[in-house]
Coordinates of C-alpha atoms in Angstrom, one line a residue:
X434 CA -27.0 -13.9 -12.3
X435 CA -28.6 -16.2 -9.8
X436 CA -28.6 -15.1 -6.2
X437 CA -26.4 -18.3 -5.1
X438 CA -23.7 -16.2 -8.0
X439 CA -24.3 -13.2 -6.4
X440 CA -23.5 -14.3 -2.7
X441 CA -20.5 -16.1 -3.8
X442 CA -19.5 -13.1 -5.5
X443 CA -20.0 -10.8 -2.5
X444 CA -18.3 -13.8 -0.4
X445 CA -14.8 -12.8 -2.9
X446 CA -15.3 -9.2 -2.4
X447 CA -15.6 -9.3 1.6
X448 CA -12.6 -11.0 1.4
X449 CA -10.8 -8.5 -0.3
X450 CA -12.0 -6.1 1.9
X451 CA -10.4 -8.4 5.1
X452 CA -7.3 -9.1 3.5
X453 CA -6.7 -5.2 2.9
X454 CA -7.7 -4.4 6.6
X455 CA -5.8 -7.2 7.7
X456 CA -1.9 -5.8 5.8
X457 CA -2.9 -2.2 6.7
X458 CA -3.2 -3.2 10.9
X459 CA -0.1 -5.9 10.5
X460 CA 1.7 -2.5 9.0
X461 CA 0.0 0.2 11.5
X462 CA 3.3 1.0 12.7
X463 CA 4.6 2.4 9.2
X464 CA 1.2 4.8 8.7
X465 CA 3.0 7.2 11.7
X466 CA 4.7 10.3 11.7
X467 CA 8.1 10.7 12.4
X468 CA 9.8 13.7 13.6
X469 CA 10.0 15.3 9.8
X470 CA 5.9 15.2 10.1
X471 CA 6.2 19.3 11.5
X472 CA 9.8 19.7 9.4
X473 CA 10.0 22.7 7.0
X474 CA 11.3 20.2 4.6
X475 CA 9.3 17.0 5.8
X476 CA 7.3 15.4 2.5
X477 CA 3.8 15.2 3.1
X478 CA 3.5 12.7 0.5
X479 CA 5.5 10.3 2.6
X480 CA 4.0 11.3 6.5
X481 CA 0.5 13.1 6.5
X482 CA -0.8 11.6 3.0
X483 CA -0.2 7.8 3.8
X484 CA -1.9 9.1 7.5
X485 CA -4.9 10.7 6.0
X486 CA -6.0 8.4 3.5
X487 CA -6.2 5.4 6.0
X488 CA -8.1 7.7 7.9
X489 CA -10.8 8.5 5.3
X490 CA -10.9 4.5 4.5
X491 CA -11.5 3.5 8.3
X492 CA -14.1 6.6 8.7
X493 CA -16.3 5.0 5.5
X494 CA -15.8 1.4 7.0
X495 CA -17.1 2.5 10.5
X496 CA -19.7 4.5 8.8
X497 CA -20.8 2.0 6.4
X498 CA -20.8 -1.2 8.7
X499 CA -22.2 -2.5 11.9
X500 CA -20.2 -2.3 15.4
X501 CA -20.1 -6.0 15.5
X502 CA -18.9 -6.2 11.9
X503 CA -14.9 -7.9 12.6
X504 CA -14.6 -5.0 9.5
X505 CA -15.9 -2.4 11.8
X506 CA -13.8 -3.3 14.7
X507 CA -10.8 -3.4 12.8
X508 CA -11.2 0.1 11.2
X509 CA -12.0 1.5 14.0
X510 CA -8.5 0.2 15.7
X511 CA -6.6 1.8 12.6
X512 CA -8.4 5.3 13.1
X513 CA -7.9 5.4 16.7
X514 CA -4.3 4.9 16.3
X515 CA -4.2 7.1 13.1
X516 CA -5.8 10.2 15.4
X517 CA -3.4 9.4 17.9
X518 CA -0.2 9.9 15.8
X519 CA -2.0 13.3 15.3
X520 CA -1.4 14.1 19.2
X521 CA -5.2 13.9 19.2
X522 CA -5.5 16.7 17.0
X523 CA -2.9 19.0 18.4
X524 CA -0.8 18.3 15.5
X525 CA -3.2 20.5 13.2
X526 CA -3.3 23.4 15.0
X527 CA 1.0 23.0 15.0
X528 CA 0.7 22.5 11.0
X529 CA -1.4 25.5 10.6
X530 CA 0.6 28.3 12.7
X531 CA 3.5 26.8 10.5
X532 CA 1.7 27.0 7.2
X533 CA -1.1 29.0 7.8
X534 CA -2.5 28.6 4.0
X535 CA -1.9 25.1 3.0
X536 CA -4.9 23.2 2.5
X537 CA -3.6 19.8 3.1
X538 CA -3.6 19.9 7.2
X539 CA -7.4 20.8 6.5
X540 CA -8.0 18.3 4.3
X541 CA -6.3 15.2 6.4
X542 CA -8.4 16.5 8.9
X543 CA -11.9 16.5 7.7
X544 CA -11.4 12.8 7.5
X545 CA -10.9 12.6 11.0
X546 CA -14.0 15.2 11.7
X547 CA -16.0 12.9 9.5
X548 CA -16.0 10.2 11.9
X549 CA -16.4 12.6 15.2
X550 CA -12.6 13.0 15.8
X551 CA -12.7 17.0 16.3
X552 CA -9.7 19.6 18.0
X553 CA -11.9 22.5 18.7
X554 CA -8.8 25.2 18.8
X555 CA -7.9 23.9 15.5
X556 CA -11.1 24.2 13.7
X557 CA -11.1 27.9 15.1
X558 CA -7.9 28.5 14.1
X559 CA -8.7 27.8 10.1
X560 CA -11.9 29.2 10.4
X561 CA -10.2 31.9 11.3
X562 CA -7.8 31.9 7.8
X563 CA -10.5 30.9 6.2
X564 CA -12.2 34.0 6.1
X565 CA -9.0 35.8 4.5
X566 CA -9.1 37.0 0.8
X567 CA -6.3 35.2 0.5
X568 CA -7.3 31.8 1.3
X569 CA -11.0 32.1 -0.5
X570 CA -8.8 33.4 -3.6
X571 CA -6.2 30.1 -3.9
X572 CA -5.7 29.1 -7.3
X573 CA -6.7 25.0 -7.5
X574 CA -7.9 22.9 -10.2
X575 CA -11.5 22.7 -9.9
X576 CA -11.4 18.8 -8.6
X577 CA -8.9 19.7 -5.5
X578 CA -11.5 22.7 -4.9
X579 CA -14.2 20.5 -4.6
X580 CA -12.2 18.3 -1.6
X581 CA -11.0 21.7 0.2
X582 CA -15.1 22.7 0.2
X583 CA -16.3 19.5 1.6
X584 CA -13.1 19.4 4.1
X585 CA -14.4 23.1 5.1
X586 CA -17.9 22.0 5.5
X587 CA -16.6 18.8 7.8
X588 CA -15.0 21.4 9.9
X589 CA -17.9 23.9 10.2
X590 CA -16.4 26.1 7.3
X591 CA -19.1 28.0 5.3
X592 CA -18.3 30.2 2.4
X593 CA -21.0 31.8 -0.2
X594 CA -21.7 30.8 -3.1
X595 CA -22.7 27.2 -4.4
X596 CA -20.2 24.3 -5.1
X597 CA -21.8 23.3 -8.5
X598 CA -20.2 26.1 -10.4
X599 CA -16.7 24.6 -10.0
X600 CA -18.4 20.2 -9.4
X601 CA -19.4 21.4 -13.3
X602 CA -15.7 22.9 -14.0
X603 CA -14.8 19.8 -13.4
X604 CA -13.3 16.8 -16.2
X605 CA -16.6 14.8 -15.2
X606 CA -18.8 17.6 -14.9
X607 CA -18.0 18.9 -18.6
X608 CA -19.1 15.3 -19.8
X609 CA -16.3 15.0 -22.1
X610 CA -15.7 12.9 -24.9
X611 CA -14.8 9.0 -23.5
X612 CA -12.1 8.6 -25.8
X613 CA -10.4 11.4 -23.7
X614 CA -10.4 9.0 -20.6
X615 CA -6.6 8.8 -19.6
X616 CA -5.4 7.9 -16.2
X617 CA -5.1 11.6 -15.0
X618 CA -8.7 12.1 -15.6
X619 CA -9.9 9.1 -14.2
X620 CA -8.4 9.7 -10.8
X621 CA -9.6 13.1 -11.0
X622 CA -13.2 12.1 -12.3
X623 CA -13.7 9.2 -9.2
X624 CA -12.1 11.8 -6.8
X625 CA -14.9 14.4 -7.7
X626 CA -17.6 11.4 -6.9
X627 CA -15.7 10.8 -4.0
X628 CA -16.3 14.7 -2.6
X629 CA -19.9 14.4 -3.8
X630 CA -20.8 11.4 -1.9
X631 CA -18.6 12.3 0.7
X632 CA -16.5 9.3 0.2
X633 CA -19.4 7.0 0.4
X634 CA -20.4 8.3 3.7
X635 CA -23.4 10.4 2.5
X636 CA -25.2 8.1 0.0
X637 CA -25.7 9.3 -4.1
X638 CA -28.0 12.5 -4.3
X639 CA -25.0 14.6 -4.3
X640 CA -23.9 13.4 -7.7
X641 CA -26.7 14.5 -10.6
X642 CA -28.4 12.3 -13.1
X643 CA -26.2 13.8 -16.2
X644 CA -23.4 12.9 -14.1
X645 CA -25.1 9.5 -12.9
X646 CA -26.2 8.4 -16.2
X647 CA -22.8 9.5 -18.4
X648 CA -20.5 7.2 -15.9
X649 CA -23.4 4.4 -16.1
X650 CA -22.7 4.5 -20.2
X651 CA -18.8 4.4 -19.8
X652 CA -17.0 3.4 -16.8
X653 CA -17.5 0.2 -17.4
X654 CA -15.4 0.4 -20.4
X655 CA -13.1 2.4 -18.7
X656 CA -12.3 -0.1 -16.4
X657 CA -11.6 -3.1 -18.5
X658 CA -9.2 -0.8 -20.3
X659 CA -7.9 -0.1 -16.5
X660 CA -7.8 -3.7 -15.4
X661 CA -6.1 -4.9 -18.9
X662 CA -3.1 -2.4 -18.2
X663 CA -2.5 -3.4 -14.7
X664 CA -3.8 -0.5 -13.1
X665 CA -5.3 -2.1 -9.8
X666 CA -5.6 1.4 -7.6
X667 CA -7.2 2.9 -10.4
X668 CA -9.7 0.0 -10.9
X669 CA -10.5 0.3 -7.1
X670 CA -11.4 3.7 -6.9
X671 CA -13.3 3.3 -10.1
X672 CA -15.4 0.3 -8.4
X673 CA -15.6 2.2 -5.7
X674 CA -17.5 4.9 -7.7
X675 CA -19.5 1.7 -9.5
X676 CA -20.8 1.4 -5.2
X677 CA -21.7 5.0 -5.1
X678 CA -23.6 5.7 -7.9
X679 CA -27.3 3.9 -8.7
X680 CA -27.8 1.6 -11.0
X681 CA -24.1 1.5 -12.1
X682 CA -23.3 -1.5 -10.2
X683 CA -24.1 -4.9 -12.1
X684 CA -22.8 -7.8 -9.9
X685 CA -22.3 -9.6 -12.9
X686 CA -20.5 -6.9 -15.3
X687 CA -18.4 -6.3 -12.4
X688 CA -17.8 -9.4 -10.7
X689 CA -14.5 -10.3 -13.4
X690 CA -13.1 -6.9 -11.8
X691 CA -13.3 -8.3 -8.6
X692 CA -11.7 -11.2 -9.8
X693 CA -9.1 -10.1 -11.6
X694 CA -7.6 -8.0 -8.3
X695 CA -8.6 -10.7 -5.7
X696 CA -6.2 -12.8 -7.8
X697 CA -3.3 -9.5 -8.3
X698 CA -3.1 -9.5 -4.4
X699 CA 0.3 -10.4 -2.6
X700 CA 0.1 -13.1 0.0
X701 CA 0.5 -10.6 2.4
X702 CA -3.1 -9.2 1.4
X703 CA -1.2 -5.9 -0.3
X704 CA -2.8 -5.0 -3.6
X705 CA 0.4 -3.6 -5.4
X706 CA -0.5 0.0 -7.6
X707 CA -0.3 -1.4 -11.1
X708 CA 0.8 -5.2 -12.4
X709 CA 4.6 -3.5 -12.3
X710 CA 4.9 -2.4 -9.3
X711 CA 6.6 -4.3 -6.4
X712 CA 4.5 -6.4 -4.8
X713 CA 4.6 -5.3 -1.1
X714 CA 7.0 -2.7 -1.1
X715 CA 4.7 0.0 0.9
X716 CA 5.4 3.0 -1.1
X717 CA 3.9 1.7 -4.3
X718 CA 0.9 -0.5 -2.5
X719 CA -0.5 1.3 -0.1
X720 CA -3.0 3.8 -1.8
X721 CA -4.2 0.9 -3.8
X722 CA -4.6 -1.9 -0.6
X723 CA -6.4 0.9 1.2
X724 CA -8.6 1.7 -2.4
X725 CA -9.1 -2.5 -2.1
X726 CA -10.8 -2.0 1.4
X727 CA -12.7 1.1 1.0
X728 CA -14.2 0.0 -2.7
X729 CA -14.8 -3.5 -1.5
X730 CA -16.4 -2.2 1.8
X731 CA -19.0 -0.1 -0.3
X732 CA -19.6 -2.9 -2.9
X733 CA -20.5 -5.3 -0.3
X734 CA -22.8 -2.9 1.5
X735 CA -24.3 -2.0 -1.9
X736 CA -25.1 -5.8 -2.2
X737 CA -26.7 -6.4 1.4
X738 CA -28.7 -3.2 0.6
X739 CA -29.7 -4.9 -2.5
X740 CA -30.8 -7.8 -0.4
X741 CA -28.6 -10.2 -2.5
X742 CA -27.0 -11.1 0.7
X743 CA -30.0 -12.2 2.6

């Protein structure tokens, strides 16, 4: 692939990138929390999930690009308004006196710590659970351990004992056989890249060669089986594991991928979840227009590194 091919190609995936940005400010008003946010029966899955994963995208695209980047700037909008519907953190330390063992306030909130946004009487607050029996003893599956540990670190948690034990306990970390790939286990194998990398923040060495070299062999594979059944977020968070692991991104293998959801995008710039979903309801696009930006942010940094944008 010539280096004209390569630019042109990185030219389609920036775009992706802007779009995404772009529908995610033009509907900043719809990632807020509403008065259920603090409600014994509010759903997380509608308030503080929508919340926290456009703040871990914008915290990788301010990490990952340059202040005078237009991406950068508009990132960096979305995550001040995100940490604002969070009372500027206060909204934590509410969440945790209310459900003093649920993981999720912690988790929302290491995004937010990742890129400097810190409540001090929070963090000592679930340091303070932290160190209970009870909380060290919760029964997870070993991929949703592996995000509370790096969401304890990002709030100056330490516990004994390494984290490789349960990154190997893992669907990815016990190598399985491909043919086992389903949907379930590929969002739970990009999700454990995602921890080890610290969503793309911390470069590769957190994810080992056996790991590196068994999703070099097969996810590309996995993702033309992805991309032929319409799974679009899927396919982004699978490219955005392709940017965070060496040698597994080929601008050529992967530059049909980006094709394929450049052209599945609404007008509008949403990426709807899978070829059946609506196209901009926001419940069912956006985790996958969010997945669009972050992937596309990493795979055009990966090419600059590369120098195939000079």
């Amino acid at each position: 692939m010539s280096a004209a091919a390569v630019r042109e190609a990185a030219r389609g995936v920036r775009d992706v990138a802007e779009s995404a940005l772009d529908w995610a400010a033009a509907h900043r008003d719809t990632f807020t929390l509403g008065d259920d946010a603090l409600a014994a029966s509010g759903e997380v899955n509608r308030t503080w999930k929508p919340l926290g994963e456009l703040a871990q995208v914008c915290a990788t695209v301010t990490r990952r690009t340059a202040p005078a980047d237009p991406l950068h700037t508009r990132a960096r909008a979305l995550l001040a308004h995100a940490w604002r519907q969070t009372g500027q953190g206060g909204l934590f330390l509410a969440l945790q006196r209310r459900e003093p063992f649920a993981t999720y306030p912690l988790e929302v909130y290491a995004a937010f710590a990742a890129a400097g946004l810190r409540h001090r009487d929070y963090e000592t607050a679930a340091a303070t659970v932290a160190r209970t029996r009870g909380w060290r003893r919760t029964e997870q599956d070993p991929t949703r351990r592996l995000g509370v540990l790096a969401a304890e670190r990002h709030s100056g948690i330490t516990r004994p004992g390494p984290a490789d034990a349960v990154r190997d306990a893992t669907w990815l970390g016990g190598l399985p056989e491909p043919w086992t790939f389903e949907a379930p286990s590929g969002y739970a194998l990009t999700h454990v890249v995602f921890h080890l990398t610290d969503w793309g923040r911390a470069g590769p060495d957190g994810v080992p060669a056996r790991l590196a070299e068994y999703l070099t062999q097969w996810l590309p594979p996995w993702l033309d089986t992805c991309l032929d059944a319409g799974l679009w977020d899927l396919g982004c968070e699978l490219l955005a594991v392709a940017a965070s692991v060496p040698g597994l991104l080929d601008p050529a293998g992967f530059q049909e991928a980006w094709q394929r959801l450049a052209a599945a995008r609404h007008p509008s710039g949403a990426l709807p979840e899978t070829a059946a979903a609506p196209d901009d309801d926001f419940a069912h696009c956006y985790h996958s227009t969010l997945m669009a930006a972050f992937a596309a942010t990493l795979t055009h940094v990966h090419l600059g590194a590369q120098g195939a944008l000079g």
